[in-house]
């Protein structure tokens, strides 16, 4: 018997004999008629051991997509039914503290292939599932894909840190940062299967970088659609403090290059943060850009800095805003009574898409997502305020920034939880966006920086595959 606690499945091996296949078939038929804990028991016949992982992960992805399962499948594949269940589960997780390592040296090293996983999203064969991913333009909802990437990234990290002696993982894996998502296709067909793959590519002491790729079936082959890089962090069993993760040992020159790239990504993020416009003044070139834009908005008929007019084919930045409000219901919670990061990304993306659509006057296509930092968790019951605006444009491209903040029902204090950056491409050339205030000028420069970083993405090599 092989038990896979991280997905909630068990395999039973039958001894090789002339009647083994018939015995297995009869056992499957009998078990499929039973109910366990008010839920139907699903049993399938797997023929070969090498099919185990593909079978398990395909079942997980179907459940994740159709039930919106929590992105914490190792801990519990279902949400607590009530607050009482939540309290009970937290008491159970306190007992897992003994499985946590005191230092990283006490954990066995892992290889990239140990966390490698492939999952299938069967849009082509599951009409009910397809309905949840369908847009009015007959394409695939990218917001749903963001939710799936978030869930898959967490699952990959649990695979990397799996403890065979524990029924539940003592770790609480959460998404810390969406470093980069680069797309190489405008839109996806809702009638063709989608395949995800990914693995841990770099490990620190308590953090992990995850590389993920997405493909869609075209004919008999899966074609690449996007590359994604997420950074995940490990907390203890009660999600109160950091926890050590298994070290990673790269094998071969290509894996060593991936690991080295992970180190470079970490350094790049630190450097980008240190140069933030919230900490340092703009560069000389950036100051010149802002001053020239300011001069181009002065009314030539007056000699005054107060009289401002828009140049041709331009829009004031303040007129490119859209806002939304979400009440954070328990439906989107995890076992810690907090809202899924994937849900937040989906809502932010949908507002950003609407902003780009309204601004450009035509259908926009997302081409890049980067630098989504999860600064503060969102509690169930919070009011989630999303504010989106265009902060930079160039030719057909629109850079949209979404600011997310929460307020509890007990007080009116607002706290920032996330800042999202999306790059869209419009079907036609879009107007220029002009800042009117100094604060908007900083938003413009920040948007320009994120847009320029898109031209040199740090992504997984197209021809590189980690064998399962």
mmCIF file with all atom_site columns, C-alpha atoms in Angstrom, residues 54-64:
data_model
loop_
_atom_site.group_PDB
_atom_site.id
_atom_site.type_symbol
_atom_site.label_atom_id
_atom_site.label_alt_id
_atom_site.label_comp_id
_atom_site.label_asym_id
_atom_site.label_entity_id
_atom_site.label_seq_id
_atom_site.pdbx_PDB_ins_code
_atom_site.Cartn_x
_atom_site.Cartn_y
_atom_site.Cartn_z
_atom_site.occupancy
_atom_site.B_iso_or_equiv
_atom_site.pdbx_formal_charge
_atom_site.auth_seq_id
_atom_site.auth_comp_id
_atom_site.auth_asym_id
_atom_site.auth_atom_id
_atom_site.pdbx_PDB_model_num
ATOM 1  C CA . UNK A 1 54 ? 0.534   11.717 -13.296 1.00 0.00 ? 54 UNK A CA 1
ATOM 2  C CA . UNK A 1 55 ? -2.695  10.093 -12.102 1.00 0.00 ? 55 UNK A CA 1
ATOM 3  C CA . UNK A 1 56 ? -2.540  11.773 -8.706  1.00 0.00 ? 56 UNK A CA 1
ATOM 4  C CA . UNK A 1 57 ? -1.726  15.224 -9.973  1.00 0.00 ? 57 UNK A CA 1
ATOM 5  C CA . UNK A 1 58 ? -4.336  15.117 -12.725 1.00 0.00 ? 58 UNK A CA 1
ATOM 6  C CA . UNK A 1 59 ? -6.979  14.275 -10.136 1.00 0.00 ? 59 UNK A CA 1
ATOM 7  C CA . UNK A 1 60 ? -5.728  17.090 -7.918  1.00 0.00 ? 60 UNK A CA 1
ATOM 8  C CA . UNK A 1 61 ? -5.876  19.682 -10.683 1.00 0.00 ? 61 UNK A CA 1
ATOM 9  C CA . UNK A 1 62 ? -9.420  18.684 -11.601 1.00 0.00 ? 62 UNK A CA 1
ATOM 10 C CA . UNK A 1 63 ? -10.475 19.004 -7.974  1.00 0.00 ? 63 UNK A CA 1
ATOM 11 C CA . UNK A 1 64 ? -8.551  22.253 -7.575  1.00 0.00 ? 64 UNK A CA 1
#
